Amino acid sequence: MRKHLFALGGASLLLGVSLLAAQAQTVAPTTPPEPPKFDAQGTPNFVGISDIYEYKALPEYHEPDYVKAFEDAGKLPPLKDRLPKEPLVFKASNMPDGIGVYGDVMRHVIGGRPEGWNYMAGQSQGWGGIDIGTMECLTRTGPLFEIKAEELAPMPNLAKSWEWSEDGHKLTMHLIEGAKWSDGVPFTSEDVMFFWQDNVLDPNVSPLNGASPETFGVGTTLEAVDDYTIVWTFKDAFPRQYIYQMAYGTFCPGPAHIFKPLHPKYSSNTYDQYKNAIKPEYMNIPVMGAWVPVEYRPDDIVVMRRNPYYWKVDDAGNQLPYLNEVHYRLSTWADRDVQAVAGTGDFSNLEQAESYVEALKRSADPNAPARLQFGARTIGYTLYPNLSGNGWGEPDARGQAVRELNRNEDFRKAISYALDRQRLGEALVKGPFTAIYPGGLYAGTTYYDKDSTVYYPYSLDDAKALLEKVGLKDTDGNGVLNFPAGTAGGADVEITLLANADYQTDKNLAEGVIAMMEPLGIRVIANFLTGTQRDATEQSGKFDWRVARNGAELIAVVQNTVALAPTGPQISNSHRAGTDGTMDLLPFEQEMVDTVNAFIATDDAAKRTELMKTYQKLYTEHLFGIGLTQYPGALIINKRFANIPAGAPIFMFNWAEDNIIRERVYVPADKQQSYELHPDTLPGEPGSAGPVKL
């Protein structure tokens, strides 16, 4: 019955289109409406970077009693020998609840599954905070949400300081001296150079989170001067933007002493063998992060214990982290929210809008175990057409015909007009949560300018008229538009839509898009894939359209700035080089690239503001991506945890697991529970089974 009704609708569509095409535009492009007021949004306490931490030696250091017992038994070097020359010192004056105490567990629930521990070669560790708990990067950006605007800049981390040459083409970085991997092996510039030379620069390796040479600027080089000094050389002068790229997750070195012998350059391994050599069952992988994986049960749990060599302390000299153990229960992303609200989990990034109302109801109970902390509207979804007409993804005749449609601006405008964004948002959650989002920079963020934002309001009539202008007609009367006779054999216009099956919000939005294309006579076929299969499909360009949650670049701009446009052959997930390595940028895309590069090249605040106005106009007028909806996320955190910063967003410069600075989060002694699965243990030797006890 549904098919028959759709066919009748298609017939009426065919009769009406020719009339519509002759009419003038009925709904003109405009600016988007103001987002609804949302009083539940939290506000950070803004501070300077130096208010949060510094690097210095302290007169004495302390550790948990059970760790000291390992030291007293000769199983562990003295703490002062395990710490760097000048540890990173968190200041108690910036801790919301002050100096913490040792003990307890943070129980995460995640929907991902670890593939292995070689994130440098592209292996996912399961997401949900596992990678953030194990990886440390040259710089840090997660806590920048609470940094004063006039001081906004990447924070030191493994690189404790840096300075520019007089001409601005060289950046000398000083690494933290004396820090060690969790197995006691020194961290040095060798680890940095192995990541750079044999992973980022190697065309056969694709690091997790997509680090590529272009991420740090075309023609950029890196060299080690000594064990604790590295020098970057850039083509442009003072490209401070790239220091943001040295944070999570594009410059986080792995242990060279483990992975270097496995790399094809230094062994007989293939690249696939290198990528998959360290499987998730491999325990005690050396990390620079606060916790070390010590137990893995497939489809059940990953358990991590405190890193006895962790190189950060509080200003009372207590080695961090405060929490002894971290759990990652392997379930689903939706279950993460359910368990966090119920108290059987401790932490969740509430990002699936469908769960908001119920979560708010349950958290309003004074006896609820968890609290909700809403941030700004930093979750946004976009419909991205594949704009590559150069063979990227090896499309067949139908696929190539769709690519050519995608490259037609009138076609993209038709799709935008056909989307009822108000209805899309309300289908996710009713209330003052979602905002109409035309695409590009988010309303409410630093560089957003409403007057530079072009919005094509819902108008089915305009959409139909534009499609006839493009040359699409239903020539066989089946209710679906056809390609012209000389294109794809005049077949029905069928478009595949890639979306992430791990998240209900992604699927719901994709299904909404599919339904809204039916009245146009465009048949959209869902391609819902999970995890790494979806990632691989996207990265290989084997899609027509994709619904995706946007990255940090559209929120912060200064983070991952190169990804704002196809600034390199492998940068954009919507337009990459073909097999011959050449790009086929549309004129407006080239203007976007030029604008982004000009933004990177200047420090002038006024110029940057004007450049982003230009960028926003180019993006939204020409529809590089077609915005769908924008809404806030909420941090769900068990009430027993202390030192949670006010206004911490679930996603801005990074995810909440980094934003809240987990290494200084603690549970007061009177609220601690008996959740530890491996109490009084430490990580064992790399590759050994589980943690060790005295």
XYZ file of C-alpha atoms in Angstrom:
694
model
C 0.000 0.000 0.000
C 2.800 2.431 0.938
C 4.536 1.837 -2.396
C 1.300 2.511 -4.282
C 0.697 5.788 -2.423
C 4.298 6.846 -3.043
C 3.806 6.142 -6.758
C 0.699 8.342 -6.812
C 2.621 11.086 -5.031
C 5.360 10.739 -7.608
C 2.860 11.128 -10.439
C 1.509 14.346 -8.965
C 5.096 15.452 -8.467
C 5.772 14.935 -12.172
C 2.701 16.931 -13.171
C 3.555 19.838 -10.896
C 7.266 20.191 -11.404
C 7.194 21.811 -14.821
C 4.893 24.521 -13.501
C 7.067 25.079 -10.463
C 10.212 25.370 -12.525
C 8.743 28.318 -14.371
C 7.813 30.142 -11.194
C 10.054 32.581 -9.383
C 11.623 31.454 -6.149
C 8.910 31.380 -3.480
C 11.068 31.347 -0.339
C 14.280 33.365 -0.417
C 17.394 32.380 1.524
C 17.578 34.161 4.862
C 19.420 34.028 8.177
C 18.554 31.276 10.661
C 16.169 31.893 13.566
C 17.652 32.469 17.014
C 18.119 29.266 19.018
C 15.581 28.842 21.815
C 16.687 30.006 25.253
C 18.052 27.180 27.381
C 18.400 28.078 31.070
C 19.895 24.744 32.152
C 23.218 25.461 30.446
C 26.166 25.585 32.861
C 28.837 28.303 32.864
C 32.564 27.682 33.409
C 34.688 29.597 35.896
C 37.207 31.207 33.563
C 40.874 31.202 34.593
C 44.341 31.478 33.085
C 46.433 28.487 32.038
C 48.974 29.168 34.783
C 46.147 29.028 37.327
C 45.649 25.323 36.556
C 49.172 23.907 36.596
C 52.900 24.485 36.270
C 56.078 22.390 36.035
C 58.359 22.376 39.059
C 60.166 20.149 41.550
C 58.603 19.841 44.997
C 60.420 19.171 48.275
C 58.624 15.854 48.833
C 56.256 13.449 47.123
C 53.600 11.002 48.310
C 51.813 7.933 46.935
C 49.133 5.447 48.060
C 50.224 3.167 50.927
C 49.899 0.023 48.836
C 52.169 1.471 46.146
C 54.702 2.443 48.835
C 54.614 -1.205 49.961
C 55.847 -2.276 46.490
C 58.601 0.288 46.807
C 59.572 -0.923 50.297
C 59.683 -4.511 49.014
C 62.144 -3.536 46.271
C 59.568 -4.193 43.530
C 59.410 -0.547 42.462
C 61.983 2.287 42.407
C 61.546 5.142 44.896
C 58.855 7.618 43.879
C 61.302 10.485 43.397
C 63.140 8.345 40.822
C 59.917 7.482 39.019
C 58.879 11.108 38.613
C 60.409 13.536 36.126
C 62.890 16.217 37.068
C 60.057 18.742 37.190
C 56.639 17.063 37.324
C 53.488 18.700 36.049
C 51.936 20.157 39.216
C 48.186 20.805 39.469
C 47.348 23.718 41.731
C 44.879 23.100 44.541
C 43.577 26.650 44.169
C 42.038 25.656 40.823
C 40.592 22.343 42.017
C 36.850 22.803 42.659
C 37.028 20.676 45.832
C 40.733 20.944 46.642
C 43.389 18.290 47.245
C 41.957 14.809 46.871
C 42.393 11.430 48.540
C 43.354 8.091 47.031
C 40.958 5.247 46.308
C 37.822 4.090 44.501
C 36.936 3.533 40.852
C 35.302 5.359 37.966
C 32.961 2.945 36.178
C 32.448 3.751 32.509
C 30.066 1.983 30.131
C 30.935 2.094 26.421
C 29.511 0.834 23.155
C 32.842 0.399 21.379
C 35.110 -2.625 21.394
C 38.921 -2.487 21.523
C 40.653 -3.709 18.382
C 44.089 -3.553 19.971
C 46.546 -1.052 21.418
C 48.311 0.292 18.323
C 46.427 3.558 17.943
C 49.429 4.959 16.026
C 48.567 2.568 13.194
C 44.808 3.135 13.422
C 43.529 0.612 15.967
C 40.557 1.777 18.020
C 40.739 1.047 21.724
C 36.961 1.195 22.026
C 36.539 4.946 22.555
C 34.535 6.194 25.544
C 37.644 7.494 27.306
C 39.951 4.477 27.068
C 42.288 6.240 24.660
C 42.184 9.485 26.661
C 43.118 7.518 29.790
C 46.129 5.861 28.159
C 47.370 8.434 25.616
C 49.196 11.644 26.429
C 50.001 14.174 23.722
C 52.506 16.954 23.132
C 49.912 19.589 24.032
C 46.496 19.543 25.686
C 43.279 21.315 24.758
C 40.421 19.640 26.661
C 40.471 22.081 29.622
C 40.516 25.130 27.308
C 36.761 25.485 27.768
C 37.552 27.261 31.069
C 40.456 29.425 29.828
C 39.984 33.184 29.506
C 39.572 34.280 25.889
C 42.635 36.532 26.007
C 44.811 33.580 27.082
C 43.323 30.942 24.808
C 46.176 28.787 23.491
C 47.193 25.124 23.600
C 48.331 23.991 27.042
C 51.717 22.349 27.662
C 51.725 18.614 28.311
C 54.489 16.233 27.163
C 55.970 19.367 25.611
C 56.437 21.536 28.705
C 57.468 24.683 26.834
C 58.307 26.017 23.369
C 59.601 29.091 21.595
C 59.574 30.437 18.033
C 62.571 31.466 15.978
C 62.795 35.133 15.078
C 61.445 34.526 11.576
C 58.600 32.304 12.853
C 59.452 29.302 10.696
C 60.986 27.172 13.451
C 59.341 26.031 16.673
C 61.587 24.498 19.328
C 59.789 22.294 21.855
C 61.211 21.103 25.160
C 59.884 17.725 26.287
C 59.327 16.864 29.914
C 62.649 15.518 31.178
C 62.798 12.269 33.116
C 59.198 11.144 32.580
C 58.760 7.406 32.038
C 56.384 5.013 30.379
C 54.326 2.891 32.760
C 56.918 0.086 32.515
C 59.708 2.424 33.646
C 61.319 3.018 30.225
C 62.213 6.713 29.726
C 60.051 8.819 27.439
C 62.296 10.659 24.967
C 62.321 12.307 21.569
C 62.769 8.826 20.054
C 59.109 8.136 20.848
C 58.112 11.418 19.202
C 60.204 10.809 16.096
C 58.978 7.227 15.692
C 55.395 8.473 15.705
C 56.218 11.213 13.201
C 58.564 9.467 10.784
C 57.168 5.948 10.778
C 53.472 6.563 11.318
C 52.360 10.079 10.344
C 54.702 10.356 7.346
C 54.428 6.723 6.243
C 51.716 6.617 3.526
C 50.961 3.007 4.439
C 49.961 3.886 8.011
C 46.735 5.650 9.017
C 46.901 6.741 12.671
C 43.750 6.769 14.755
C 42.018 10.160 14.501
C 43.507 10.759 11.059
C 46.873 12.441 11.655
C 48.567 13.060 8.297
C 51.462 15.269 7.130
C 48.950 17.931 6.037
C 47.548 18.054 9.589
C 50.673 19.967 10.573
C 51.073 21.969 7.363
C 52.250 21.010 3.887
C 56.028 20.714 3.833
C 56.418 20.715 7.618
C 59.435 18.846 8.997
C 60.386 17.659 12.482
C 63.785 16.753 13.886
C 65.185 15.745 17.260
C 68.042 17.821 18.640
C 68.542 15.644 21.728
C 66.493 13.369 23.988
C 64.314 16.230 25.197
C 64.354 18.804 22.395
C 62.561 18.706 19.046
C 62.363 21.344 16.319
C 59.494 21.885 13.891
C 60.110 23.745 10.617
C 57.089 25.240 8.857
C 56.678 26.817 5.419
C 54.568 29.655 6.820
C 55.695 32.030 9.546
C 54.238 31.608 13.047
C 51.555 29.007 12.198
C 50.463 28.736 15.840
C 47.376 26.858 14.727
C 49.360 23.652 14.359
C 50.203 23.585 18.062
C 46.523 22.735 18.600
C 47.027 19.751 16.280
C 49.688 18.422 18.635
C 46.998 17.665 21.219
C 44.557 14.732 21.354
C 44.261 12.812 19.162
C 46.677 13.722 16.356
C 50.050 13.855 18.132
C 50.059 11.322 20.949
C 53.226 9.208 20.671
C 53.166 5.515 21.470
C 55.990 3.526 23.091
C 58.708 3.198 20.452
C 60.412 0.426 22.434
C 57.302 -1.733 21.927
C 56.110 -0.787 18.441
C 59.273 0.143 16.558
C 60.547 -3.479 16.339
C 57.153 -4.423 14.841
C 57.123 -1.768 12.089
C 57.808 -3.067 8.539
C 60.748 -0.667 8.237
C 62.508 -2.501 11.064
C 61.086 -6.018 10.669
C 59.721 -8.514 8.161
C 56.126 -7.655 9.146
C 53.569 -6.422 6.656
C 51.755 -3.194 7.472
C 48.653 -5.160 8.388
C 50.704 -7.293 10.768
C 52.187 -4.160 12.286
C 48.762 -2.611 12.832
C 47.319 -5.734 14.449
C 50.369 -7.088 16.308
C 49.264 -5.886 19.754
C 45.805 -7.331 20.262
C 43.360 -6.282 23.005
C 44.325 -9.406 24.995
C 47.848 -7.963 25.360
C 47.849 -6.580 28.885
C 50.015 -3.953 30.576
C 50.785 -2.088 27.350
C 53.124 0.773 28.350
C 51.305 4.109 28.474
C 52.049 7.705 29.434
C 48.472 8.118 30.678
C 47.142 7.819 34.208
C 45.887 4.238 33.959
C 47.205 0.998 32.411
C 45.048 -1.802 30.900
C 45.411 -4.876 33.143
C 42.351 -6.986 32.303
C 40.267 -7.514 29.183
C 37.266 -9.799 28.870
C 35.716 -9.700 25.371
C 32.228 -8.171 25.335
C 32.451 -7.708 29.101
C 35.023 -5.304 30.542
C 38.363 -3.516 30.289
C 39.985 -2.811 33.670
C 42.779 -0.264 34.108
C 44.971 0.303 37.183
C 46.887 3.389 38.228
C 50.185 4.059 36.471
C 52.957 4.005 39.136
C 55.183 6.117 36.858
C 52.620 8.818 36.153
C 54.352 12.166 35.853
C 51.767 14.516 37.330
C 51.231 15.484 40.982
C 49.186 17.938 43.027
C 50.921 20.831 44.769
C 51.037 18.884 48.010
C 53.265 16.376 46.227
C 50.683 13.582 45.895
C 51.311 11.551 42.768
C 48.243 11.391 40.576
C 45.797 9.941 39.701
C 43.692 9.846 42.852
C 41.480 7.048 41.483
C 43.053 3.594 41.789
C 41.089 1.932 39.015
C 38.955 2.687 35.956
C 36.435 0.272 34.417
C 34.989 0.197 30.907
C 31.985 -2.078 30.797
C 31.514 -3.220 27.185
C 27.836 -2.742 26.395
C 26.089 -0.159 24.167
C 26.210 3.612 23.994
C 22.543 3.864 24.933
C 23.166 1.633 27.964
C 25.894 4.046 29.073
C 23.267 6.727 29.720
C 20.892 4.281 31.414
C 23.530 2.938 33.803
C 24.934 6.387 34.635
C 21.472 7.709 35.537
C 20.693 4.545 37.527
C 23.984 4.658 39.428
C 25.364 1.358 38.141
C 27.730 3.406 35.997
C 29.502 6.575 37.041
C 29.964 8.698 33.943
C 28.332 9.396 30.626
C 28.353 11.980 27.898
C 24.610 12.338 27.421
C 24.644 13.082 23.705
C 21.674 11.150 22.326
C 18.915 13.715 22.533
C 16.203 11.058 22.631
C 17.240 10.282 26.240
C 17.165 13.846 27.582
C 13.665 14.128 28.998
C 13.777 10.833 30.900
C 17.274 11.550 32.180
C 16.179 14.970 33.451
C 13.164 13.480 35.205
C 15.236 10.853 36.986
C 18.050 13.199 37.971
C 15.543 15.662 39.484
C 14.894 13.167 42.297
C 16.915 14.322 45.349
C 17.888 10.692 45.936
C 19.168 10.188 42.389
C 22.759 8.886 42.370
C 23.875 11.089 39.477
C 23.707 14.743 38.519
C 23.244 16.232 35.052
C 25.356 19.172 33.951
C 24.329 20.650 30.590
C 26.806 22.578 28.478
C 26.489 24.715 25.363
C 24.946 23.508 22.094
C 28.148 21.877 20.848
C 26.615 18.788 19.267
C 25.728 19.298 15.634
C 24.860 17.004 12.746
C 25.349 17.592 9.049
C 24.362 15.853 5.837
C 27.586 15.726 3.839
C 27.419 15.032 0.086
C 30.474 13.385 -1.439
C 31.869 16.226 -3.562
C 34.706 14.282 -5.196
C 34.195 13.862 -8.924
C 37.717 12.520 -9.410
C 37.260 8.817 -8.749
C 37.841 8.817 -4.986
C 36.104 5.708 -3.688
C 35.994 4.140 -7.181
C 32.295 4.844 -7.847
C 30.375 2.928 -10.506
C 28.308 4.727 -13.166
C 25.439 5.375 -10.761
C 27.806 6.559 -8.044
C 29.624 8.893 -10.396
C 26.316 10.329 -11.584
C 25.376 11.032 -7.950
C 28.752 12.723 -7.392
C 28.040 15.018 -10.336
C 24.647 15.849 -8.852
C 26.296 16.573 -5.508
C 28.655 18.989 -7.241
C 25.692 20.898 -8.687
C 24.839 23.787 -6.357
C 21.175 23.864 -7.351
C 20.899 20.194 -6.397
C 22.425 20.863 -2.965
C 20.078 23.811 -2.492
C 17.115 21.584 -3.375
C 18.131 19.102 -0.692
C 18.497 21.891 1.875
C 15.083 23.360 1.017
C 13.516 19.912 1.359
C 14.708 19.449 4.958
C 12.269 20.491 7.661
C 14.868 21.095 10.354
C 12.319 22.038 12.991
C 10.657 18.674 12.548
C 14.004 16.863 12.518
C 14.923 18.380 15.883
C 11.546 17.769 17.479
C 11.629 14.152 16.324
C 14.713 13.721 18.521
C 13.465 15.585 21.597
C 10.771 18.132 22.319
C 11.571 21.200 24.365
C 14.175 23.981 24.208
C 17.032 21.657 23.281
C 17.499 21.593 19.515
C 18.150 24.590 17.292
C 17.794 24.987 13.530
C 21.261 24.512 12.091
C 22.000 25.557 8.484
C 25.568 24.203 8.656
C 29.045 25.564 9.240
C 30.000 27.278 12.496
C 27.701 26.779 15.479
C 25.445 29.521 16.812
C 26.729 30.670 20.193
C 30.402 29.968 19.489
C 33.204 32.534 19.305
C 33.455 32.993 15.531
C 29.805 32.508 14.612
C 28.172 35.434 12.807
C 24.453 35.200 12.123
C 24.509 37.804 9.342
C 27.104 35.723 7.452
C 24.997 32.570 7.726
C 22.761 31.656 4.789
C 19.734 29.524 5.590
C 17.482 27.866 3.013
C 14.166 27.461 4.891
C 11.897 24.507 4.392
C 10.127 24.860 1.050
C 9.175 21.763 -0.876
C 8.050 23.877 -3.816
C 11.454 25.500 -4.193
C 13.162 22.133 -3.821
C 11.096 20.600 -6.615
C 11.646 23.568 -8.918
C 15.408 23.371 -8.442
C 15.451 19.643 -9.218
C 13.673 20.231 -12.512
C 16.159 22.999 -13.264
C 18.923 20.429 -12.697
C 17.251 18.198 -15.299
C 15.757 15.476 -13.104
C 12.355 14.157 -14.141
C 10.327 11.041 -13.454
C 10.446 9.664 -16.976
C 9.046 6.201 -16.207
C 6.204 7.253 -13.906
C 7.232 5.160 -10.908
C 7.395 8.111 -8.523
C 11.197 8.314 -8.525
C 13.121 10.892 -10.509
C 15.393 9.636 -13.259
C 18.816 10.679 -14.435
C 18.838 12.169 -17.935
C 18.885 9.540 -20.689
C 22.615 9.890 -21.288
C 23.555 9.574 -17.607
C 23.639 6.260 -15.712
C 21.329 4.825 -18.372
C 18.495 7.106 -17.262
C 18.068 5.020 -14.110
C 16.155 6.063 -11.013
C 18.017 8.533 -8.810
C 19.097 6.307 -5.936
C 21.473 7.632 -3.315
C 23.144 5.693 -0.513
C 23.294 7.360 2.890
C 26.039 6.308 5.295
C 25.328 6.642 9.023
C 26.674 5.278 12.298
C 24.550 2.380 13.526
C 26.141 2.587 16.983
C 24.155 5.732 17.804
C 20.373 5.965 17.722
C 20.533 9.720 17.057
C 22.574 9.160 13.901
C 20.089 6.575 12.673
C 17.052 8.696 13.557
C 18.403 11.721 11.698
C 19.339 9.603 8.697
C 15.860 8.087 8.639
C 14.399 11.589 8.823
C 16.459 12.648 5.817
C 15.359 9.561 3.894
C 11.685 10.294 4.630
C 12.003 13.944 3.606
C 13.540 13.020 0.269
C 10.573 10.813 -0.701
C 8.275 13.729 -1.665
C 11.043 14.974 -3.969
C 11.139 11.675 -5.811
C 14.660 10.859 -4.596
C 15.139 7.339 -3.312
C 17.689 7.320 -0.490
C 18.933 3.933 0.689
C 20.243 3.590 4.222
C 23.721 2.178 4.734
C 23.912 1.908 8.517
C 27.277 0.500 9.617
C 28.926 0.111 12.997
C 32.310 1.096 14.351
C 35.361 0.495 12.237
C 33.311 -0.707 9.258
C 31.592 2.665 9.062
C 34.905 4.470 9.557
C 36.566 2.457 6.794
C 33.687 3.139 4.398
C 33.881 6.866 5.072
C 37.678 7.046 4.858
C 37.697 5.169 1.552
C 35.087 7.468 -0.015
C 32.585 4.687 -0.697
C 29.472 6.722 0.027
C 27.131 9.141 -1.770
C 25.915 11.035 1.287
C 26.728 10.658 4.953
C 25.078 11.899 8.134
C 27.761 12.689 10.674
C 28.309 14.483 13.940
C 30.645 17.407 13.405
C 34.152 17.739 14.794
C 35.732 20.316 17.089
C 36.768 22.550 14.194
C 33.208 23.884 13.740
C 32.999 24.720 17.454
C 36.386 26.107 18.401
C 37.792 26.906 14.915
C 41.311 27.086 16.365
C 41.265 23.319 16.997
C 41.805 21.149 13.908
C 41.454 24.255 11.737
C 42.774 22.520 8.623
C 39.660 20.314 8.635
C 37.361 23.302 8.027
C 37.934 22.811 4.298
C 39.685 20.362 1.927
C 43.067 21.968 2.664
C 44.992 18.835 1.676
C 44.445 15.721 -0.429
C 43.475 13.571 2.578
C 42.070 16.153 5.019
C 38.338 16.318 4.326
C 36.068 13.322 4.761
C 33.769 14.711 2.075
C 36.239 15.604 -0.656
C 39.596 13.918 -1.163
C 42.053 13.452 -3.980
C 41.453 10.811 -6.630
C 43.739 7.909 -7.383
C 46.075 10.212 -9.321
C 46.501 12.413 -6.251
C 44.796 15.469 -7.720
C 41.911 17.433 -6.230
C 38.943 18.733 -8.217
C 37.808 21.479 -5.897
C 34.762 23.480 -6.829
C 35.433 27.249 -7.048
C 33.792 27.976 -3.689
C 35.789 25.144 -2.077
C 39.014 26.727 -3.281
C 37.842 30.010 -1.759
C 37.171 28.155 1.513
C 40.661 26.645 1.423
C 42.222 30.052 0.778
C 40.209 31.565 3.623
C 41.194 28.844 6.088
C 44.859 29.107 5.118
C 44.709 32.875 5.561
C 43.187 32.357 9.013
C 46.022 29.994 9.948
C 48.619 32.452 8.680
C 47.538 35.447 10.778
C 47.397 36.258 14.477
C 45.412 39.438 13.953
C 42.151 38.943 15.885
C 40.152 41.362 13.722
C 41.346 39.727 10.501
C 40.504 36.289 11.877
C 36.991 37.408 12.726
C 36.432 38.747 9.199
C 37.934 35.623 7.626
C 35.524 33.413 9.543
C 32.618 35.565 8.383
C 33.787 34.908 4.821
C 34.159 31.221 5.569
C 30.679 30.969 7.050
C 29.136 32.706 4.050
C 30.955 30.407 1.615
C 30.047 27.264 3.561
C 26.360 28.000 4.075
C 25.569 29.765 0.804
C 27.176 27.074 -1.352
C 26.397 24.201 1.042
C 29.679 22.397 1.552
C 27.637 20.482 4.099
C 23.902 20.682 4.741
C 23.217 21.309 8.432
C 20.554 19.271 10.204
C 20.345 20.111 13.912
C 22.343 21.490 16.848
C 21.795 20.791 20.551
C 23.544 20.687 23.947
C 25.060 17.665 25.591
C 25.005 16.881 29.290
C 27.608 15.370 31.542
C 26.149 12.668 33.769
C 28.421 12.103 36.750
C 27.845 10.147 39.953
C 27.413 12.482 42.915
C 30.183 10.826 44.910
C 32.899 12.320 42.654
C 34.650 15.569 43.547
C 36.710 18.101 41.541
C 34.322 18.219 38.571
C 34.795 21.648 36.917
C 31.738 23.867 36.511
C 30.366 24.144 32.981
C 32.455 21.291 31.577
C 31.024 20.513 28.109
C 30.820 16.937 26.918
C 32.526 18.059 23.703
C 34.301 21.227 22.720
C 38.052 21.141 22.239
C 37.933 17.502 23.361
C 35.579 15.049 25.031
C 34.477 15.367 28.659
C 36.805 12.584 29.813
C 39.631 15.042 29.148
C 37.728 18.239 29.906
C 37.132 17.292 33.544
C 40.851 16.453 34.070
C 40.153 12.928 35.313
C 43.579 12.478 36.902
C 42.632 14.973 39.645
C 39.032 13.724 40.128
C 38.557 11.895 43.435
C 35.982 10.357 45.771
C 35.932 11.607 49.391
C 36.823 8.860 51.878
C 33.333 8.707 53.387
C 31.767 8.124 49.967
C 34.153 5.486 48.619
C 32.737 2.125 47.563
C 34.231 -1.361 47.244
C 34.248 -1.428 43.439
C 37.924 -2.247 42.825
C 38.362 -5.567 41.006
C 42.123 -5.713 41.596
C 42.782 -3.900 44.880
C 46.357 -3.324 46.032
C 47.829 -4.327 42.664
C 50.010 -2.632 40.074
C 50.424 -3.227 36.322
C 52.746 -6.094 35.449
C 55.372 -6.447 32.748
C 54.224 -5.598 29.182
C 52.420 -8.591 27.694
C 52.095 -10.424 30.998
C 48.757 -11.608 32.320
C 47.041 -9.020 34.465
C 48.209 -6.919 37.399
C 50.630 -8.073 40.105
C 50.303 -8.245 43.899
C 52.960 -8.386 46.570
